[in-house]
Amino acid sequence: MIALANDHSGIALKEEIKKLLDQRGLEYKDFGTNTEASVDYPIYGESVAKAVVSGECDRGIIICGTGIGISIAANKVRGARAALCTDCFMAEMTRRHNDANILALGARVLGHGLALKIVETFLDTEFEGGRHARRVDIISAIEERSR
Ligand code: RB5
């Protein structure tokens, strides 16, 4: 199950991502927004992060204009590892090395074709573990020290 959410800037891209997920037979849960009315991106980042961290969803995809604000917000949820990616290399490496569980995209930054390739790369790439697991554990320890 993939958790999806966006602010008002990301509706069209989210709909394209839904078509891709449908083609791949992947289920998703849409946490909004689905109107053009201006909304506050942090609450959408939080919704997806909570769904992923709780185990309700396996991974998340979040979208705002740049992808920056919503990823900052998502990363405030303990256990969230939201990665803002602007190309496929970043999407591959953040899965392989950071075990990112949420992909953040900038709807005003990326064309839809590239964004969909980034989504595919993010979904298709596994975490390598090993020394990278130790580093992800260090990130978790920082979270614990910051509570
Ligand atoms: C909304 O105008 C815009 O600030 C938001 O989509 C995002 O880019 C924030 O980081």
Coordinates of N, CA and C and ligand atoms in Angstrom, one line a residue:
M1 N 0.9 -1.2 0.0 CA 0.0 0.0 0.0 C 0.9 1.2 0.0
I2 N 0.6 2.1 -0.9 CA 1.4 3.4 -1.1 C 0.5 4.5 -0.6
A3 N 1.1 5.3 0.3 CA 0.4 6.5 0.8 C 0.7 7.7 -0.1
L4 N -0.3 8.4 -0.5 CA -0.1 9.6 -1.4 C -0.7 10.8 -0.7
A5 N 0.0 11.9 -0.9 CA -0.5 13.2 -0.4 C 0.2 14.3 -1.1
N6 N -0.5 15.5 -1.1 CA 0.1 16.6 -1.8 C -0.7 17.9 -1.4
D7 N 0.0 19.0 -1.6 CA -0.8 20.3 -1.5 C -1.4 20.6 -2.8
H8 N -2.0 21.8 -2.9 CA -2.8 22.2 -4.1 C -1.9 22.2 -5.4
S9 N -0.6 22.3 -5.3 CA 0.3 22.3 -6.5 C 0.4 20.9 -7.1
G10 N 0.1 19.9 -6.3 CA 0.5 18.6 -6.8 C -0.6 17.6 -7.2
I11 N -1.8 18.2 -7.5 CA -2.9 17.3 -7.8 C -2.7 16.6 -9.1
A12 N -2.3 17.3 -10.1 CA -2.2 16.7 -11.5 C -1.1 15.7 -11.5
L13 N 0.0 15.9 -10.8 CA 1.1 14.9 -10.8 C 0.6 13.7 -10.0
K14 N -0.1 13.9 -8.9 CA -0.6 12.8 -8.1 C -1.5 11.9 -9.0
E15 N -2.3 12.5 -9.8 CA -3.2 11.7 -10.7 C -2.4 10.9 -11.7
E16 N -1.3 11.4 -12.2 CA -0.4 10.7 -13.1 C 0.2 9.5 -12.3
I17 N 0.6 9.8 -11.1 CA 1.2 8.7 -10.3 C 0.2 7.6 -10.0
K18 N -1.0 8.0 -9.8 CA -2.1 7.0 -9.5 C -2.2 6.1 -10.8
K19 N -2.2 6.7 -12.0 CA -2.3 5.8 -13.2 C -1.2 4.8 -13.3
L20 N 0.0 5.3 -12.9 CA 1.2 4.4 -12.9 C 1.0 3.3 -11.9
L21 N 0.6 3.6 -10.7 CA 0.4 2.6 -9.7 C -0.7 1.6 -10.2
D22 N -1.8 2.1 -10.8 CA -2.8 1.2 -11.3 C -2.2 0.3 -12.3
Q23 N -1.4 0.8 -13.2 CA -0.8 0.0 -14.3 C 0.0 -1.1 -13.6
R24 N 0.7 -0.8 -12.5 CA 1.5 -1.8 -11.9 C 0.8 -2.7 -10.9
G25 N -0.5 -2.5 -10.7 CA -1.3 -3.3 -9.8 C -1.0 -3.0 -8.4
L26 N -0.5 -1.8 -8.1 CA -0.2 -1.4 -6.7 C -1.3 -0.6 -6.1
E27 N -1.7 -0.9 -4.9 CA -2.8 -0.2 -4.2 C -2.2 1.1 -3.5
Y28 N -3.1 2.0 -3.4 CA -2.6 3.3 -2.8 C -3.8 3.9 -1.9
K29 N -3.4 4.7 -1.0 CA -4.4 5.4 -0.2 C -4.1 6.9 -0.4
D30 N -5.1 7.7 -0.7 CA -4.9 9.1 -1.1 C -5.3 9.9 0.1
F31 N -4.4 10.6 0.7 CA -4.6 11.5 1.9 C -4.9 12.9 1.5
G32 N -5.2 13.2 0.2 CA -5.5 14.5 -0.3 C -4.3 15.4 -0.6
T33 N -4.5 16.6 -0.9 CA -5.7 17.3 -1.1 C -6.2 17.0 -2.5
N34 N -7.5 17.2 -2.8 CA -8.0 17.0 -4.1 C -8.8 18.1 -4.7
T35 N -8.6 19.3 -4.1 CA -9.2 20.5 -4.7 C -8.0 21.5 -4.9
E36 N -8.3 22.5 -5.8 CA -7.3 23.5 -6.1 C -7.2 24.6 -5.0
A37 N -8.0 24.5 -4.0 CA -7.9 25.5 -2.9 C -6.6 25.4 -2.2
S38 N -6.0 26.5 -1.9 CA -4.7 26.6 -1.2 C -4.8 25.9 0.1
V39 N -3.9 25.0 0.4 CA -3.8 24.3 1.7 C -2.4 24.4 2.2
D40 N -2.3 23.9 3.5 CA -1.0 24.0 4.2 C -0.3 22.6 4.0
Y41 N 0.8 22.6 3.3 CA 1.5 21.3 3.0 C 1.9 20.5 4.2
P42 N 2.3 21.1 5.4 CA 2.8 20.3 6.4 C 1.8 19.2 6.9
I43 N 0.5 19.5 6.9 CA -0.4 18.4 7.4 C -0.5 17.3 6.5
Y44 N -0.2 17.5 5.2 CA -0.2 16.4 4.2 C 1.0 15.5 4.4
G45 N 2.1 16.2 4.6 CA 3.4 15.4 4.9 C 3.2 14.6 6.1
E46 N 2.6 15.2 7.2 CA 2.5 14.4 8.4 C 1.6 13.2 8.2
S47 N 0.5 13.4 7.5 CA -0.5 12.3 7.3 C 0.2 11.1 6.6
V48 N 1.0 11.3 5.6 CA 1.7 10.2 4.9 C 2.7 9.6 5.8
A49 N 3.5 10.5 6.5 CA 4.6 10.0 7.4 C 4.0 9.1 8.4
K50 N 2.9 9.5 9.0 CA 2.3 8.7 10.1 C 1.8 7.3 9.5
A51 N 1.2 7.4 8.3 CA 0.7 6.1 7.7 C 1.8 5.2 7.4
V52 N 3.0 5.7 7.0 CA 4.1 4.8 6.7 C 4.8 4.3 8.0
V53 N 5.0 5.2 9.0 CA 5.7 4.8 10.2 C 4.8 3.8 11.0
S54 N 3.5 4.0 10.9 CA 2.6 3.1 11.7 C 2.5 1.7 11.0
G55 N 3.0 1.6 9.8 CA 2.8 0.3 9.1 C 1.6 0.2 8.3
E56 N 0.7 1.2 8.4 CA -0.5 1.2 7.6 C -0.2 1.1 6.1
C57 N 0.8 1.8 5.7 CA 1.3 1.9 4.3 C 2.8 1.5 4.3
D58 N 3.2 0.9 3.1 CA 4.6 0.4 3.0 C 5.5 1.6 2.7
R59 N 5.1 2.5 1.8 CA 5.9 3.6 1.4 C 5.0 4.8 1.1
G60 N 5.6 6.0 1.1 CA 4.8 7.1 0.8 C 5.3 8.0 -0.3
I61 N 4.5 8.7 -1.0 CA 4.9 9.7 -2.0 C 4.2 11.0 -1.7
I62 N 5.0 12.1 -1.5 CA 4.4 13.4 -1.1 C 4.8 14.4 -2.1
I63 N 4.0 15.4 -2.4 CA 4.2 16.4 -3.4 C 3.8 17.7 -2.9
C64 N 4.7 18.7 -3.1 CA 4.3 20.1 -3.0 C 5.0 20.8 -4.1
G65 N 5.0 22.1 -4.1 CA 5.5 22.9 -5.2 C 7.0 22.5 -5.5
T66 N 7.8 22.6 -4.5 CA 9.2 22.3 -4.6 C 9.5 20.9 -4.1
G67 N 8.7 20.3 -3.3 CA 9.0 19.1 -2.5 C 9.7 19.3 -1.2
I68 N 10.1 20.6 -1.0 CA 11.0 20.9 0.1 C 10.1 20.9 1.4
G69 N 9.1 21.8 1.4 CA 8.4 22.0 2.6 C 7.7 20.7 3.1
I70 N 7.1 20.0 2.2 CA 6.4 18.8 2.6 C 7.4 17.7 3.1
S71 N 8.6 17.7 2.6 CA 9.6 16.7 3.1 C 10.1 17.1 4.4
I72 N 10.3 18.4 4.6 CA 10.7 18.8 6.0 C 9.7 18.4 7.0
A73 N 8.4 18.7 6.7 CA 7.3 18.3 7.6 C 7.3 16.8 7.9
A74 N 7.3 16.0 6.8 CA 7.3 14.6 7.0 C 8.4 14.1 7.9
N75 N 9.6 14.7 7.7 CA 10.7 14.2 8.5 C 10.7 14.5 9.9
K76 N 9.7 15.3 10.3 CA 9.5 15.6 11.8 C 8.8 14.4 12.5
V77 N 8.2 13.5 11.7 CA 7.6 12.3 12.3 C 8.7 11.3 12.5
R78 N 8.7 10.8 13.7 CA 9.8 9.8 14.1 C 9.7 8.6 13.3
G79 N 10.8 8.2 12.6 CA 10.8 7.0 11.8 C 10.6 7.3 10.3
A80 N 10.2 8.5 10.0 CA 10.1 8.9 8.6 C 11.4 9.2 8.0
R81 N 11.7 8.7 6.8 CA 12.9 9.1 6.1 C 12.4 9.5 4.7
A82 N 12.0 10.8 4.6 CA 11.5 11.4 3.4 C 12.7 11.9 2.6
A83 N 12.7 11.5 1.3 CA 13.8 12.0 0.5 C 13.3 12.8 -0.7
L84 N 13.7 14.0 -0.8 CA 13.4 14.8 -2.0 C 14.3 14.5 -3.2
C85 N 13.7 14.0 -4.2 CA 14.5 13.5 -5.4 C 14.1 14.3 -6.6
T86 N 15.2 14.7 -7.3 CA 14.9 15.4 -8.6 C 15.4 14.7 -9.8
D87 N 16.0 13.5 -9.5 CA 16.4 12.6 -10.7 C 16.4 11.2 -10.2
C88 N 16.6 10.3 -11.2 CA 16.5 8.8 -10.9 C 17.7 8.4 -10.1
F89 N 18.8 9.0 -10.2 CA 20.0 8.6 -9.4 C 19.7 8.8 -8.0
M90 N 19.2 10.0 -7.6 CA 18.9 10.3 -6.2 C 17.8 9.2 -5.7
A91 N 16.8 8.9 -6.5 CA 15.8 8.0 -6.1 C 16.4 6.6 -5.8
E92 N 17.3 6.2 -6.7 CA 18.0 4.9 -6.5 C 18.9 4.9 -5.3
M93 N 19.7 5.9 -5.1 CA 20.6 5.9 -4.0 C 19.9 6.1 -2.7
T94 N 18.8 6.8 -2.6 CA 18.2 7.0 -1.3 C 17.5 5.8 -0.9
R95 N 17.1 4.9 -1.8 CA 16.6 3.6 -1.4 C 17.8 2.7 -1.0
R96 N 18.8 2.6 -1.9 CA 19.9 1.7 -1.6 C 20.7 2.1 -0.3
H97 N 20.9 3.3 0.0 CA 21.7 3.7 1.1 C 21.0 4.3 2.3
N98 N 19.9 5.0 2.1 CA 19.2 5.6 3.2 C 17.9 4.9 3.6
D99 N 17.5 3.9 2.9 CA 16.3 3.2 3.1 C 15.1 4.2 3.3
A100 N 15.1 5.2 2.4 CA 14.0 6.2 2.4 C 12.7 5.5 2.3
N101 N 11.8 5.9 3.2 CA 10.4 5.3 3.1 C 9.4 6.2 2.5
I102 N 9.8 7.4 2.2 CA 8.9 8.4 1.6 C 9.7 9.1 0.5
L103 N 9.0 9.2 -0.7 CA 9.6 10.0 -1.8 C 8.9 11.3 -1.8
A104 N 9.7 12.4 -1.9 CA 9.1 13.8 -2.0 C 9.4 14.3 -3.4
L105 N 8.4 14.9 -4.0 CA 8.6 15.4 -5.4 C 8.1 16.9 -5.5
G106 N 8.8 17.6 -6.3 CA 8.4 19.0 -6.5 C 7.6 19.1 -7.8
A107 N 6.3 19.4 -7.7 CA 5.4 19.5 -8.8 C 5.8 20.6 -9.8
R108 N 6.3 21.7 -9.2 CA 6.7 22.9 -10.0 C 8.2 22.8 -10.4
V109 N 8.8 21.7 -10.2 CA 10.2 21.5 -10.5 C 10.4 20.5 -11.7
L110 N 9.6 19.4 -11.6 CA 9.8 18.3 -12.5 C 8.6 18.2 -13.5
G111 N 9.0 17.8 -14.7 CA 8.0 17.4 -15.7 C 7.4 16.0 -15.2
H112 N 6.2 15.8 -15.7 CA 5.6 14.5 -15.3 C 6.3 13.3 -15.7
G113 N 6.9 13.3 -16.9 CA 7.6 12.1 -17.4 C 8.8 11.8 -16.5
L114 N 9.6 12.7 -16.1 CA 10.7 12.5 -15.2 C 10.2 12.1 -13.8
A115 N 9.2 12.8 -13.4 CA 8.6 12.4 -12.0 C 8.2 11.0 -12.0
L116 N 7.6 10.5 -13.0 CA 7.1 9.1 -13.0 C 8.2 8.1 -13.1
K117 N 9.3 8.4 -13.8 CA 10.5 7.6 -13.8 C 11.1 7.6 -12.4
I118 N 11.1 8.7 -11.7 CA 11.7 8.7 -10.3 C 10.8 7.9 -9.4
V119 N 9.5 7.9 -9.6 CA 8.6 7.1 -8.8 C 9.0 5.6 -9.0
E120 N 9.1 5.2 -10.3 CA 9.4 3.8 -10.6 C 10.7 3.4 -10.0
T121 N 11.7 4.2 -10.1 CA 13.0 3.9 -9.5 C 12.9 3.7 -8.0
F122 N 12.2 4.6 -7.4 CA 12.0 4.6 -5.9 C 11.4 3.3 -5.5
L123 N 10.3 2.9 -6.3 CA 9.6 1.7 -5.9 C 10.3 0.4 -6.2
D124 N 11.2 0.4 -7.2 CA 11.9 -0.8 -7.7 C 13.2 -1.0 -7.0
T125 N 13.7 -0.1 -6.2 CA 15.0 -0.3 -5.7 C 15.0 -0.7 -4.2
E126 N 15.8 -1.7 -3.9 CA 15.8 -2.2 -2.5 C 17.0 -1.6 -1.7
F127 N 16.8 -1.6 -0.4 CA 17.8 -1.1 0.6 C 19.0 -2.2 0.6
E128 N 20.2 -1.7 0.6 CA 21.4 -2.6 0.6 C 21.7 -3.1 1.9
G129 N 21.3 -2.4 3.0 CA 21.7 -2.9 4.3 C 23.2 -2.8 4.6
G130 N 23.7 -3.7 5.4 CA 25.2 -3.6 5.7 C 25.6 -2.4 6.4
R131 N 26.7 -1.7 5.9 CA 27.1 -0.5 6.5 C 26.1 0.6 6.5
H132 N 25.2 0.5 5.5 CA 24.2 1.6 5.3 C 23.2 1.4 6.4
A133 N 22.9 0.2 6.9 CA 22.0 0.0 8.0 C 22.5 0.7 9.3
R134 N 23.8 0.6 9.5 CA 24.4 1.2 10.6 C 24.2 2.7 10.6
R135 N 24.3 3.3 9.4 CA 24.1 4.7 9.3 C 22.7 5.1 9.5
V136 N 21.8 4.3 9.0 CA 20.4 4.6 9.2 C 20.0 4.5 10.7
D137 N 20.7 3.5 11.3 CA 20.5 3.4 12.8 C 21.0 4.6 13.5
I138 N 22.0 5.2 13.0 CA 22.6 6.5 13.7 C 21.6 7.6 13.5
I139 N 20.9 7.7 12.4 CA 19.9 8.7 12.2 C 18.7 8.5 13.2
S140 N 18.4 7.2 13.4 CA 17.3 6.9 14.4 C 17.8 7.3 15.8
A141 N 19.0 7.1 16.1 CA 19.5 7.4 17.4 C 19.5 9.0 17.6
I142 N 19.8 9.7 16.5 CA 19.7 11.2 16.6 C 18.2 11.6 17.0
E143 N 17.3 10.9 16.3 CA 15.9 11.2 16.6 C 15.6 10.9 18.1
E144 N 16.1 9.8 18.6 CA 15.8 9.5 20.0 C 16.4 10.5 20.9
R145 N 17.6 11.0 20.6 CA 18.3 12.0 21.4 C 17.6 13.4 21.3
S146 N 16.8 13.6 20.3 CA 16.2 14.9 20.1 C 14.8 15.0 20.6
R147 N 14.3 13.9 21.2 CA 12.9 13.9 21.7 C 12.6 14.8 22.8
Ligands
RB5_1 C1 2.9 26.5 -1.9 O1 2.7 27.7 -2.5 C2 4.3 26.2 -1.8 O2 4.9 26.9 -0.8 C3 4.5 24.7 -1.5 O3 3.9 24.0 -2.5 C4 5.9 24.2 -1.4 O4 6.6 24.5 -2.5 C5 6.6 24.4 -0.1 O5 7.7 24.0 0.1

